[in-house]
């Protein structure tokens, strides 16, 4: 069984990150062993893509629709479980009416410092509306009201 992990190979050269978009990174699973390998995109049918499971039949790569569907459902369930655990953990820090200073911006995450608490707790928040995400830059103060953040 094979699993398409990624649609490009990442490598470093001269302290710069580069990508090779001509290959898929594939995991070969056989006898409880996992081997990472590369397969040229030209050698894989167009109906096989990232997160698909495939096998070799008569010397050709063939998508395994049943295994792919089961794997994608499992990935979705695992992601939901992680998000739920994350939300439970973050709910300890999200407090109605509290003011938070954005101390750092990394991707879609923001590090927030609770200005209302005496202990000055800092945590990573990942749940922002798209509208607020671009405005929530370092130094901005937010207020947590009715389960969401807003500019203060």
PDB file of C-alpha atoms in Angstrom:
ATOM      1  CA  UNK A   1       0.000   0.000   0.000  1.00  0.00           C
ATOM      2  CA  UNK A   2       1.206   3.502  -0.813  1.00  0.00           C
ATOM      3  CA  UNK A   3       0.124   6.862   0.574  1.00  0.00           C
ATOM      4  CA  UNK A   4       0.781  10.222  -1.116  1.00  0.00           C
ATOM      5  CA  UNK A   5       2.134  12.378   1.693  1.00  0.00           C
ATOM      6  CA  UNK A   6       3.078  15.569  -0.141  1.00  0.00           C
ATOM      7  CA  UNK A   7       3.093  17.014  -3.630  1.00  0.00           C
ATOM      8  CA  UNK A   8       6.585  18.483  -3.523  1.00  0.00           C
ATOM      9  CA  UNK A   9       9.963  17.698  -2.051  1.00  0.00           C
ATOM     10  CA  UNK A  10      11.471  20.294   0.270  1.00  0.00           C
ATOM     11  CA  UNK A  11      15.224  20.684   0.484  1.00  0.00           C
ATOM     12  CA  UNK A  12      17.735  23.273   1.662  1.00  0.00           C
ATOM     13  CA  UNK A  13      20.523  24.777  -0.419  1.00  0.00           C
ATOM     14  CA  UNK A  14      22.712  27.764   0.492  1.00  0.00           C
ATOM     15  CA  UNK A  15      20.599  28.358   3.623  1.00  0.00           C
ATOM     16  CA  UNK A  16      17.454  28.735   1.505  1.00  0.00           C
ATOM     17  CA  UNK A  17      14.416  26.507   1.335  1.00  0.00           C
ATOM     18  CA  UNK A  18      13.653  25.086  -2.118  1.00  0.00           C
ATOM     19  CA  UNK A  19      10.929  22.865  -3.542  1.00  0.00           C
ATOM     20  CA  UNK A  20      10.966  20.209  -6.230  1.00  0.00           C
ATOM     21  CA  UNK A  21       7.444  20.169  -7.638  1.00  0.00           C
ATOM     22  CA  UNK A  22       8.160  17.283 -10.005  1.00  0.00           C
ATOM     23  CA  UNK A  23       7.812  14.539  -7.380  1.00  0.00           C
ATOM     24  CA  UNK A  24       5.348  13.219  -4.840  1.00  0.00           C
ATOM     25  CA  UNK A  25       6.615  12.222  -1.417  1.00  0.00           C
ATOM     26  CA  UNK A  26       5.060   8.805  -0.878  1.00  0.00           C
ATOM     27  CA  UNK A  27       4.929   6.496   2.114  1.00  0.00           C
ATOM     28  CA  UNK A  28       5.196   2.813   1.249  1.00  0.00           C
ATOM     29  CA  UNK A  29       3.582   0.684   3.956  1.00  0.00           C
ATOM     30  CA  UNK A  30       4.511  -2.980   3.845  1.00  0.00           C
ATOM     31  CA  UNK A  31       4.827  -5.624   6.576  1.00  0.00           C
ATOM     32  CA  UNK A  32       4.306  -2.998   9.327  1.00  0.00           C
ATOM     33  CA  UNK A  33       7.240  -0.985   7.977  1.00  0.00           C
ATOM     34  CA  UNK A  34       6.991   2.531   6.553  1.00  0.00           C
ATOM     35  CA  UNK A  35       9.427   3.701   3.912  1.00  0.00           C
ATOM     36  CA  UNK A  36       9.448   7.252   2.552  1.00  0.00           C
ATOM     37  CA  UNK A  37      10.152   7.502  -1.146  1.00  0.00           C
ATOM     38  CA  UNK A  38       9.751   9.834  -4.102  1.00  0.00           C
ATOM     39  CA  UNK A  39       7.795   9.113  -7.239  1.00  0.00           C
ATOM     40  CA  UNK A  40       7.890  11.381 -10.269  1.00  0.00           C
ATOM     41  CA  UNK A  41       4.502  12.981 -10.881  1.00  0.00           C
ATOM     42  CA  UNK A  42       4.666  11.922 -14.537  1.00  0.00           C
ATOM     43  CA  UNK A  43       4.588   8.278 -13.390  1.00  0.00           C
ATOM     44  CA  UNK A  44       1.415   8.608 -11.294  1.00  0.00           C
ATOM     45  CA  UNK A  45      -2.068   8.871 -12.856  1.00  0.00           C
ATOM     46  CA  UNK A  46      -3.696  12.288 -12.523  1.00  0.00           C
ATOM     47  CA  UNK A  47      -6.555  10.882 -10.381  1.00  0.00           C
ATOM     48  CA  UNK A  48      -4.062  10.115  -7.572  1.00  0.00           C
ATOM     49  CA  UNK A  49      -3.152  13.075  -5.368  1.00  0.00           C
ATOM     50  CA  UNK A  50      -2.118  14.106  -1.863  1.00  0.00           C
ATOM     51  CA  UNK A  51      -3.723  11.984   0.908  1.00  0.00           C
ATOM     52  CA  UNK A  52      -4.712   9.256  -1.543  1.00  0.00           C
ATOM     53  CA  UNK A  53      -3.953   5.585  -0.995  1.00  0.00           C
ATOM     54  CA  UNK A  54      -2.903   3.556  -4.005  1.00  0.00           C
ATOM     55  CA  UNK A  55      -1.484   0.160  -4.913  1.00  0.00           C
ATOM     56  CA  UNK A  56       0.286  -1.450  -7.822  1.00  0.00           C
ATOM     57  CA  UNK A  57      -1.815  -3.671 -10.063  1.00  0.00           C
ATOM     58  CA  UNK A  58      -0.303  -5.226 -13.182  1.00  0.00           C
ATOM     59  CA  UNK A  59       2.658  -2.851 -12.936  1.00  0.00           C
ATOM     60  CA  UNK A  60       0.517   0.314 -12.778  1.00  0.00           C
ATOM     61  CA  UNK A  61      -0.433   2.650  -9.918  1.00  0.00           C
ATOM     62  CA  UNK A  62      -4.141   2.375  -9.119  1.00  0.00           C
ATOM     63  CA  UNK A  63      -6.038   4.414  -6.530  1.00  0.00           C
ATOM     64  CA  UNK A  64      -7.639   2.432  -3.702  1.00  0.00           C
ATOM     65  CA  UNK A  65     -10.869   4.381  -3.270  1.00  0.00           C
ATOM     66  CA  UNK A  66     -12.068   2.431  -0.235  1.00  0.00           C
ATOM     67  CA  UNK A  67      -8.789   2.805   1.686  1.00  0.00           C
ATOM     68  CA  UNK A  68      -8.546   6.473   0.640  1.00  0.00           C
ATOM     69  CA  UNK A  69     -12.072   7.184   1.906  1.00  0.00           C
ATOM     70  CA  UNK A  70     -11.410   5.400   5.206  1.00  0.00           C
ATOM     71  CA  UNK A  71      -8.107   7.227   5.676  1.00  0.00           C
ATOM     72  CA  UNK A  72      -9.614  10.650   4.932  1.00  0.00           C
ATOM     73  CA  UNK A  73     -12.476   9.984   7.374  1.00  0.00           C
ATOM     74  CA  UNK A  74      -9.941   8.984  10.038  1.00  0.00           C
ATOM     75  CA  UNK A  75      -7.854  12.113   9.377  1.00  0.00           C
ATOM     76  CA  UNK A  76     -10.978  14.290   9.709  1.00  0.00           C
ATOM     77  CA  UNK A  77     -11.960  12.561  12.972  1.00  0.00           C
ATOM     78  CA  UNK A  78      -8.446  12.946  14.380  1.00  0.00           C
ATOM     79  CA  UNK A  79      -8.378  16.630  13.408  1.00  0.00           C
ATOM     80  CA  UNK A  80     -11.767  17.219  15.084  1.00  0.00           C
ATOM     81  CA  UNK A  81     -10.521  15.505  18.233  1.00  0.00           C
ATOM     82  CA  UNK A  82      -7.364  17.647  18.296  1.00  0.00           C
ATOM     83  CA  UNK A  83      -9.383  20.839  17.749  1.00  0.00           C
ATOM     84  CA  UNK A  84     -11.787  19.879  20.546  1.00  0.00           C
ATOM     85  CA  UNK A  85      -8.904  19.222  22.964  1.00  0.00           C
ATOM     86  CA  UNK A  86      -7.286  22.479  21.890  1.00  0.00           C
ATOM     87  CA  UNK A  87     -10.500  24.423  22.485  1.00  0.00           C
ATOM     88  CA  UNK A  88     -10.934  22.874  25.939  1.00  0.00           C
ATOM     89  CA  UNK A  89      -7.372  23.875  26.801  1.00  0.00           C
ATOM     90  CA  UNK A  90      -7.775  27.397  25.392  1.00  0.00           C
ATOM     91  CA  UNK A  91     -11.051  27.915  27.260  1.00  0.00           C
ATOM     92  CA  UNK A  92      -8.935  28.052  30.440  1.00  0.00           C
ATOM     93  CA  UNK A  93      -7.374  31.261  29.113  1.00  0.00           C
ATOM     94  CA  UNK A  94     -10.312  32.860  27.304  1.00  0.00           C
ATOM     95  CA  UNK A  95     -12.112  34.919  29.911  1.00  0.00           C
ATOM     96  CA  UNK A  96     -15.138  37.120  29.372  1.00  0.00           C
ATOM     97  CA  UNK A  97     -14.310  40.816  29.505  1.00  0.00           C
ATOM     98  CA  UNK A  98     -10.546  40.336  29.766  1.00  0.00           C
ATOM     99  CA  UNK A  99      -8.092  42.412  27.755  1.00  0.00           C
ATOM    100  CA  UNK A 100      -5.325  40.702  25.792  1.00  0.00           C
ATOM    101  CA  UNK A 101      -2.195  42.160  24.226  1.00  0.00           C
ATOM    102  CA  UNK A 102      -1.033  40.553  20.976  1.00  0.00           C
ATOM    103  CA  UNK A 103       2.649  39.872  21.674  1.00  0.00           C
ATOM    104  CA  UNK A 104       3.547  37.865  18.575  1.00  0.00           C
ATOM    105  CA  UNK A 105       2.056  36.962  15.200  1.00  0.00           C
ATOM    106  CA  UNK A 106       2.949  33.595  13.657  1.00  0.00           C
ATOM    107  CA  UNK A 107       0.894  32.532  10.656  1.00  0.00           C
ATOM    108  CA  UNK A 108      -2.751  32.338  11.738  1.00  0.00           C
ATOM    109  CA  UNK A 109      -1.799  32.126  15.416  1.00  0.00           C
ATOM    110  CA  UNK A 110      -1.368  34.993  17.840  1.00  0.00           C
ATOM    111  CA  UNK A 111       0.336  34.954  21.196  1.00  0.00           C
ATOM    112  CA  UNK A 112      -1.788  36.820  23.703  1.00  0.00           C
ATOM    113  CA  UNK A 113      -0.897  38.235  27.102  1.00  0.00           C
ATOM    114  CA  UNK A 114      -3.803  38.539  29.523  1.00  0.00           C
ATOM    115  CA  UNK A 115      -3.563  42.107  30.818  1.00  0.00           C
ATOM    116  CA  UNK A 116      -6.452  41.659  33.242  1.00  0.00           C
ATOM    117  CA  UNK A 117      -4.936  38.788  35.231  1.00  0.00           C
ATOM    118  CA  UNK A 118      -2.408  39.649  37.889  1.00  0.00           C
ATOM    119  CA  UNK A 119      -0.356  36.587  36.902  1.00  0.00           C
ATOM    120  CA  UNK A 120       0.029  37.961  33.320  1.00  0.00           C
ATOM    121  CA  UNK A 121      -0.607  34.662  31.532  1.00  0.00           C
ATOM    122  CA  UNK A 122       0.539  34.380  27.897  1.00  0.00           C
ATOM    123  CA  UNK A 123      -0.818  31.737  25.513  1.00  0.00           C
ATOM    124  CA  UNK A 124      -1.131  30.911  21.822  1.00  0.00           C
ATOM    125  CA  UNK A 125      -4.584  31.590  20.372  1.00  0.00           C
ATOM    126  CA  UNK A 126      -5.610  30.057  17.054  1.00  0.00           C
ATOM    127  CA  UNK A 127      -9.292  30.956  16.810  1.00  0.00           C
ATOM    128  CA  UNK A 128      -9.772  34.332  15.148  1.00  0.00           C
ATOM    129  CA  UNK A 129     -12.272  35.561  12.597  1.00  0.00           C
ATOM    130  CA  UNK A 130     -10.668  36.253   9.216  1.00  0.00           C
ATOM    131  CA  UNK A 131     -11.630  39.898   9.588  1.00  0.00           C
ATOM    132  CA  UNK A 132      -9.791  40.254  12.903  1.00  0.00           C
ATOM    133  CA  UNK A 133      -6.833  38.077  11.944  1.00  0.00           C
ATOM    134  CA  UNK A 134      -5.206  40.720   9.757  1.00  0.00           C
ATOM    135  CA  UNK A 135      -5.816  43.445  12.350  1.00  0.00           C
ATOM    136  CA  UNK A 136      -4.486  41.417  15.293  1.00  0.00           C
ATOM    137  CA  UNK A 137      -0.838  42.394  14.955  1.00  0.00           C
ATOM    138  CA  UNK A 138       1.829  42.812  17.614  1.00  0.00           C
ATOM    139  CA  UNK A 139       0.921  45.545  20.094  1.00  0.00           C
ATOM    140  CA  UNK A 140      -2.841  45.486  19.442  1.00  0.00           C
ATOM    141  CA  UNK A 141      -5.154  45.075  22.436  1.00  0.00           C
ATOM    142  CA  UNK A 142      -8.169  42.784  22.110  1.00  0.00           C
ATOM    143  CA  UNK A 143     -11.167  42.244  24.356  1.00  0.00           C
ATOM    144  CA  UNK A 144     -12.839  38.846  24.733  1.00  0.00           C
ATOM    145  CA  UNK A 145     -16.618  39.307  24.635  1.00  0.00           C
ATOM    146  CA  UNK A 146     -19.410  36.799  23.999  1.00  0.00           C
ATOM    147  CA  UNK A 147     -16.992  34.060  22.967  1.00  0.00           C
ATOM    148  CA  UNK A 148     -14.997  36.108  20.446  1.00  0.00           C
ATOM    149  CA  UNK A 149     -12.191  38.609  20.322  1.00  0.00           C
ATOM    150  CA  UNK A 150     -12.727  42.199  19.195  1.00  0.00           C
ATOM    151  CA  UNK A 151     -10.525  45.274  18.889  1.00  0.00           C
ATOM    152  CA  UNK A 152     -10.440  47.277  22.108  1.00  0.00           C
TER     153      UNK A 152
END
